[in-house]
XYZ file of C-alpha atoms in Angstrom:
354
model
C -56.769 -10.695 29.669
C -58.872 -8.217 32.002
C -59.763 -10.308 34.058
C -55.953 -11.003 34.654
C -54.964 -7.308 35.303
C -58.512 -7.114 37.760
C -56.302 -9.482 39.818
C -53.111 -7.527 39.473
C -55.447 -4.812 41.250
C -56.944 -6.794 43.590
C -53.507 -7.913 45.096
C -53.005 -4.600 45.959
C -55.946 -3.683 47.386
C -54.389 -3.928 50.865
C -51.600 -1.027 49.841
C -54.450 0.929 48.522
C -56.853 0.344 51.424
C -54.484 0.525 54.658
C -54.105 4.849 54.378
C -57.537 5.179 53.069
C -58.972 6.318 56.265
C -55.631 8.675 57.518
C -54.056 11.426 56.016
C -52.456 10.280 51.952
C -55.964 10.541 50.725
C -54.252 12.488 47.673
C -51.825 9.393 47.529
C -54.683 6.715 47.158
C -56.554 8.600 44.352
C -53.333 9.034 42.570
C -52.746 4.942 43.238
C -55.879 3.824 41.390
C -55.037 5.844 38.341
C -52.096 4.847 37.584
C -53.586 1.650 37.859
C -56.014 2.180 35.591
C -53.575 3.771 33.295
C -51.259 0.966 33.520
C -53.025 -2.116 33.117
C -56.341 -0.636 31.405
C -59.184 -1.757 33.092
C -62.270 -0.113 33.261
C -63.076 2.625 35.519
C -66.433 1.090 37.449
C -64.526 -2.123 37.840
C -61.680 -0.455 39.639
C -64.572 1.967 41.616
C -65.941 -1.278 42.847
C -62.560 -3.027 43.760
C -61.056 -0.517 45.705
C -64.570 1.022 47.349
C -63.525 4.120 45.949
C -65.730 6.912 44.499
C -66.286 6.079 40.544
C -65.325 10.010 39.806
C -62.003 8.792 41.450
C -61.483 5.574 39.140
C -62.401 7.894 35.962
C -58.884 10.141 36.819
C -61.236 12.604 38.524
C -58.609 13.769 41.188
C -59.469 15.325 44.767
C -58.280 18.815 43.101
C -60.631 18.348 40.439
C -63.288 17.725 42.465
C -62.699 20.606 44.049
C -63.045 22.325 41.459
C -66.208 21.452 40.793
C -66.833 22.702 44.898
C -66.728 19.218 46.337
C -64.395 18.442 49.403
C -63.437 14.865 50.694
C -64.557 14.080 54.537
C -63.977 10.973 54.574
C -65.330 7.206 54.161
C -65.672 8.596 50.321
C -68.332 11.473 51.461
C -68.377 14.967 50.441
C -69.298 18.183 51.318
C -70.036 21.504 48.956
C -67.830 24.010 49.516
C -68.803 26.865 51.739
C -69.797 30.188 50.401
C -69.491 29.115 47.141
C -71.169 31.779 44.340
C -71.793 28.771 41.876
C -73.943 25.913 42.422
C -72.706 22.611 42.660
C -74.011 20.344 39.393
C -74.536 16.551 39.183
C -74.829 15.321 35.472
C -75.129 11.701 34.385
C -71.234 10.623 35.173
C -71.902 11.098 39.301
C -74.757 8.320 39.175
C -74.129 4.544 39.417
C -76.122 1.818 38.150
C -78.414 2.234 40.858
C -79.958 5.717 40.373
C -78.264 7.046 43.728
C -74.973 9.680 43.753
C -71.885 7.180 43.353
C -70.764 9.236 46.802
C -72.593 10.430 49.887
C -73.446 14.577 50.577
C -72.699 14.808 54.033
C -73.347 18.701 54.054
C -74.381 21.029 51.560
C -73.642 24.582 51.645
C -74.105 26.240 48.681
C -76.883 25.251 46.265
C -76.884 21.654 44.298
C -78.291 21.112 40.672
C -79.072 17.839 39.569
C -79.399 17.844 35.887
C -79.287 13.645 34.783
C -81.354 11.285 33.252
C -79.143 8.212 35.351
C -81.039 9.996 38.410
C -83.599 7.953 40.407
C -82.855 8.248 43.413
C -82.062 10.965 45.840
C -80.824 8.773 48.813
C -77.425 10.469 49.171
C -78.074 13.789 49.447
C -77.592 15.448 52.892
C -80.736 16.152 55.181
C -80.113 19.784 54.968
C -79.239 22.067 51.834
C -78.560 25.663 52.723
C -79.084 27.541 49.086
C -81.554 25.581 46.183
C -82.040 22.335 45.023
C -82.584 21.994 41.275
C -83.762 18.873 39.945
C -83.995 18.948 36.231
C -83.992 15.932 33.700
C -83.924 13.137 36.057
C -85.847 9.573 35.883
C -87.087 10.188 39.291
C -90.717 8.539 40.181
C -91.319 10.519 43.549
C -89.131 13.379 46.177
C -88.682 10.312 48.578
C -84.802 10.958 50.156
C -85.157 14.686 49.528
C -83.536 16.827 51.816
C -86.364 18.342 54.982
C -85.021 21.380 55.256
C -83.974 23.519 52.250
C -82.661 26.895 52.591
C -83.928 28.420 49.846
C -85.905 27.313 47.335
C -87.096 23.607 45.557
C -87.340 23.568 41.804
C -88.256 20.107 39.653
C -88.457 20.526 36.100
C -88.948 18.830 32.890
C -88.537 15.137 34.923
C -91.001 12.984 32.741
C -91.533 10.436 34.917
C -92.532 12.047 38.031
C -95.557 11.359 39.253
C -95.705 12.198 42.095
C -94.735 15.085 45.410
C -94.083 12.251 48.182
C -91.193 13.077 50.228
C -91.287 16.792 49.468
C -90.289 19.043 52.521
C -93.750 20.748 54.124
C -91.931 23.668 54.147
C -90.215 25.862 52.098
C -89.431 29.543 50.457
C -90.262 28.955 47.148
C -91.351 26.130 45.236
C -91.359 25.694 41.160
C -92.652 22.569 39.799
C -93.640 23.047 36.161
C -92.927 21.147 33.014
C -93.896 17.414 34.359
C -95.784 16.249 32.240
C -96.531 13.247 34.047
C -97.289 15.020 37.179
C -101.185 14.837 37.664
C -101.548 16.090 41.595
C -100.249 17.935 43.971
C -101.051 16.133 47.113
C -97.399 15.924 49.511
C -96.494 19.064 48.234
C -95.616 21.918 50.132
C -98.040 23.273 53.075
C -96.102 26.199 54.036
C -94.647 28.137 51.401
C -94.580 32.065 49.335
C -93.850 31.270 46.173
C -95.629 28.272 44.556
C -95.679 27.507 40.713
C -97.366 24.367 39.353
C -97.297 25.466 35.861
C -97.229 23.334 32.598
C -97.773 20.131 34.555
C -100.664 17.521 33.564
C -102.447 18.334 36.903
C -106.592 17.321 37.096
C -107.041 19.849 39.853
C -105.764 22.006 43.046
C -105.844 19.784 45.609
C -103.112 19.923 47.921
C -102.198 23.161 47.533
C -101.553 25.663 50.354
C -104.285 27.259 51.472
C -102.463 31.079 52.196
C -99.656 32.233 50.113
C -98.291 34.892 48.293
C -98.084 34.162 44.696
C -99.478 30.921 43.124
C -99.235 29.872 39.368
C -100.847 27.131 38.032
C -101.279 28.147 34.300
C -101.446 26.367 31.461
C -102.878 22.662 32.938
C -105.665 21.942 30.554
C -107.409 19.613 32.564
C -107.862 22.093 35.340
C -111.466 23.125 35.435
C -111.947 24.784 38.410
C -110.197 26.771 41.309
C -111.693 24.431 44.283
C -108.900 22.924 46.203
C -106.624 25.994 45.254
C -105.418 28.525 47.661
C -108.388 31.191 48.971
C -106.063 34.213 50.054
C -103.496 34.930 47.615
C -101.940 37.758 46.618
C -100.928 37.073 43.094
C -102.907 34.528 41.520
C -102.672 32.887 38.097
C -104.276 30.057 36.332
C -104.359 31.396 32.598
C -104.307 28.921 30.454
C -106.560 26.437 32.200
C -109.645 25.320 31.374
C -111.947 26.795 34.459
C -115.470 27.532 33.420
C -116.550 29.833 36.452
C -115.292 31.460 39.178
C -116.646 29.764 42.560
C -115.007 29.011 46.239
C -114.028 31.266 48.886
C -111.488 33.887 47.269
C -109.532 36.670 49.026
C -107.012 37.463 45.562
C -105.423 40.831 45.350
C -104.531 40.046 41.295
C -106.112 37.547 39.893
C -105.570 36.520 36.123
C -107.825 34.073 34.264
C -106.925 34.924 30.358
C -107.803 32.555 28.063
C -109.986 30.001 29.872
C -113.527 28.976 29.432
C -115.506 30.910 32.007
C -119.250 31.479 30.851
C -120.524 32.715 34.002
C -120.139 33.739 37.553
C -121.484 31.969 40.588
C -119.477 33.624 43.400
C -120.510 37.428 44.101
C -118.896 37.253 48.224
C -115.371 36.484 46.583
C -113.139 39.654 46.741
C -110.549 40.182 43.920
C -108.459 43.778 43.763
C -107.646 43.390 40.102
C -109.739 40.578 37.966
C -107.952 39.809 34.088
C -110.212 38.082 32.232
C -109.891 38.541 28.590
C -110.196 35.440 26.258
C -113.101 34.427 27.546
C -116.219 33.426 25.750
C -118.470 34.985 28.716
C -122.146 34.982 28.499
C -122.826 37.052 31.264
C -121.973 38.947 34.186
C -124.565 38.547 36.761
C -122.909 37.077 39.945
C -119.324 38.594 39.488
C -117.589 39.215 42.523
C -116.866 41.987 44.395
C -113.923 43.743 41.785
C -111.850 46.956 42.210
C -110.548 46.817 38.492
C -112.048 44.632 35.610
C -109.635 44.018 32.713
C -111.150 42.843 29.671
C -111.024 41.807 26.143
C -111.760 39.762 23.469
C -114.029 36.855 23.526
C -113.276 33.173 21.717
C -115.173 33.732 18.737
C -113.463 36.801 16.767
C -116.937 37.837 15.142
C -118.942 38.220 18.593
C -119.508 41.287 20.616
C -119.431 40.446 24.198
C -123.236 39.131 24.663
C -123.868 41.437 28.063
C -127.264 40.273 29.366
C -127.352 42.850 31.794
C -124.918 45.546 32.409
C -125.951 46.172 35.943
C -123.383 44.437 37.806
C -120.515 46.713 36.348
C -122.595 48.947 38.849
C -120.171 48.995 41.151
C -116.911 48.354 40.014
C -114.950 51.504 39.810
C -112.317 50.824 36.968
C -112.909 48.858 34.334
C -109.787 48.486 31.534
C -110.123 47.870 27.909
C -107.185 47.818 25.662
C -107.143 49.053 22.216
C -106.666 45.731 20.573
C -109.806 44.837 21.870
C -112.143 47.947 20.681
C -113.627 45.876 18.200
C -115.716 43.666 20.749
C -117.197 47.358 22.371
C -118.639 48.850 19.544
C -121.582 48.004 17.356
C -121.256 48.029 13.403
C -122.650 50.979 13.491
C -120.256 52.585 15.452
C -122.362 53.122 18.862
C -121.142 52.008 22.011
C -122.195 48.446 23.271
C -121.884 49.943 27.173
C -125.259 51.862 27.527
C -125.823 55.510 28.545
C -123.645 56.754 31.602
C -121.139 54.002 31.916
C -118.387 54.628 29.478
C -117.010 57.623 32.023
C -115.778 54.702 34.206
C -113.961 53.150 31.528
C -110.400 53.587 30.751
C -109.444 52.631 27.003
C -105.765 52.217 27.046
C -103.987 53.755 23.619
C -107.225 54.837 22.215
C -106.903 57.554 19.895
């Protein structure tokens, strides 16, 4: 009868609860094994008779768990070990019924991964996490309970049913959030940040995202169609992929890559771009292209068109403009003359052209 041997537990839940707070800590794990060994009842029932960590019930003892870089600090918290090389992981067996860590983080000092599809809440994790946090697979609807201040970096991936940032820190080192395909904005995301990737998300558009940064990737969101609301001084910028149809807004981008999107025209000639990549584009013209240091191009959408150059006269002044070999095709007529008229193929450089 189980719920016979529950009782058998229960009357000694005095013996197992008297030391739990001074120093046989080792003794009390030990205690609830053997009584789930000897009288066979099941682990969560034991975990919630005793007020004892589940991982504890399941003959997880403290040595184990340190194995794993968790240490006991009482009241059935934990903290990651300190200077640890390996992150600490969380898989489905360290969540309860109710989303949350079956035990508290007190402190984290070394990075955490949370890799579990039990995962809906992150209520028990510590306010500060010195190295990442990885949160990969989980059910989780929104950041709220995410640690404020994260040493490191942030990444979320592959978590279908986020949908949304709130309760991500303002500020962080690096931030990855790709693969969500739920996800459809980026409002409550990070303000003040270096290293921001938004890839392979569902997102509708830029908004939200920092205005200054370093490097920025937001490729591959097909129902992005324009960079408004996206950072205007960026060092590396990409949003390949996407389905942006011009270049407009204020843009300070030392490397900007647009390859295979839908841009026709250009309507911004006071941005300033180092190095603009722009092949796979079905472009119709290239009056009103901005100021440009190096021009990469190559083929357009439709295989059997020649790029349909209006007017050449704003490659004026762009010194460099970079055509790979693959691509010769699109630059020469079937007759074997040069699409580029008279005086502008010395500016050219035709990589692996023979």
């Amino acid at each position: 009868n189980p719920f016979a041997k529950m009782a058998i537990c229960v009357s000694n839940y005095g013996n197992i609860q008297d030391g739990w707070d001074n120093t046989d800590k080792q003794y009390n794990a030990d205690h609830v094994r053997e009584w789930l060994i000897d009288n066979d009842v099941p682990a969560e029932a034991i975990a919630k008779m005793v007020s004892v960590p589940l991982a504890f019930a399941e003959k997880w003892s403290a040595d184990k768990l340190r194995s794993i870089g968790l240490i006991e600090v009482g009241d059935g918290s934990y903290k990651t070990e300190l200077n640890r090389g390996a992150p600490v992981k969380f898989t489905n067996e360290f969540f309860g019924d109710d989303g949350k860590l079956i035990f508290r983080i007190t402190e984290a000092n070394s990075s955490i991964i949370i890799d579990a599809t039990q995962c809906t809440s992150l209520e028990n994790l510590p306010d500060k996490i010195y190295g990442d946090l990885m949160l990969k697979n989980t059910s989780l609807e929104n950041l709220e309970g995410c640690p404020k201040d994260i040493g490191r970096g942030l990444s979320i991936q592959y978590n279908g049913a986020l949908t949304s940032l709130n309760g991500c820190p303002t500020k962080l080192n690096s931030f990855s959030c790709n693969g969500n395909t739920a996800l459809e904005t980026l409002e409550h995301g990070p303000k003040e940040v270096d290293w921001f990737d938004c890839s392979n998300n569902n997102l509708h558009s830029l908004i939200g995202s920092p205005s200054n940064i370093t490097m920025f990737k937001c490729s591959n969101n097909s129902r992005i169609t324009s960079l408004e609301g996206g950072p205007t001084h960026v060092k590396e910028y990409d949003a390949s992929g996407c389905q942006i149809t011009s270049i407009a807004g204020p843009l300070h981008v030392e490397n900007l890559k647009v390859r295979e999107c839908n841009i026709r025209t250009f309507n911004n000639p006071t941005a300033k771009i180092d190095i603009l990549n722009m092949s796979h584009n079905p472009i119709e013209n290239f009056e009103g292209i901005p100021t440009v240091q190096e021009l990469i191009l190559g083929r357009v959408n439709n295989p059997d068109t020649l790029y349909p150059i209006a007017n050449w006269m704003p490659f004026k002044n762009i010194p460099r403009i970079v055509i790979n070999s693959s691509h010769k095709g699109y630059f020469v007529n079937p007759d074997g003359t040069w699409v580029f008229p008279r005086g502008y193929k010395t500016r050219f450089k035709f990589l692996n052209w023979t």
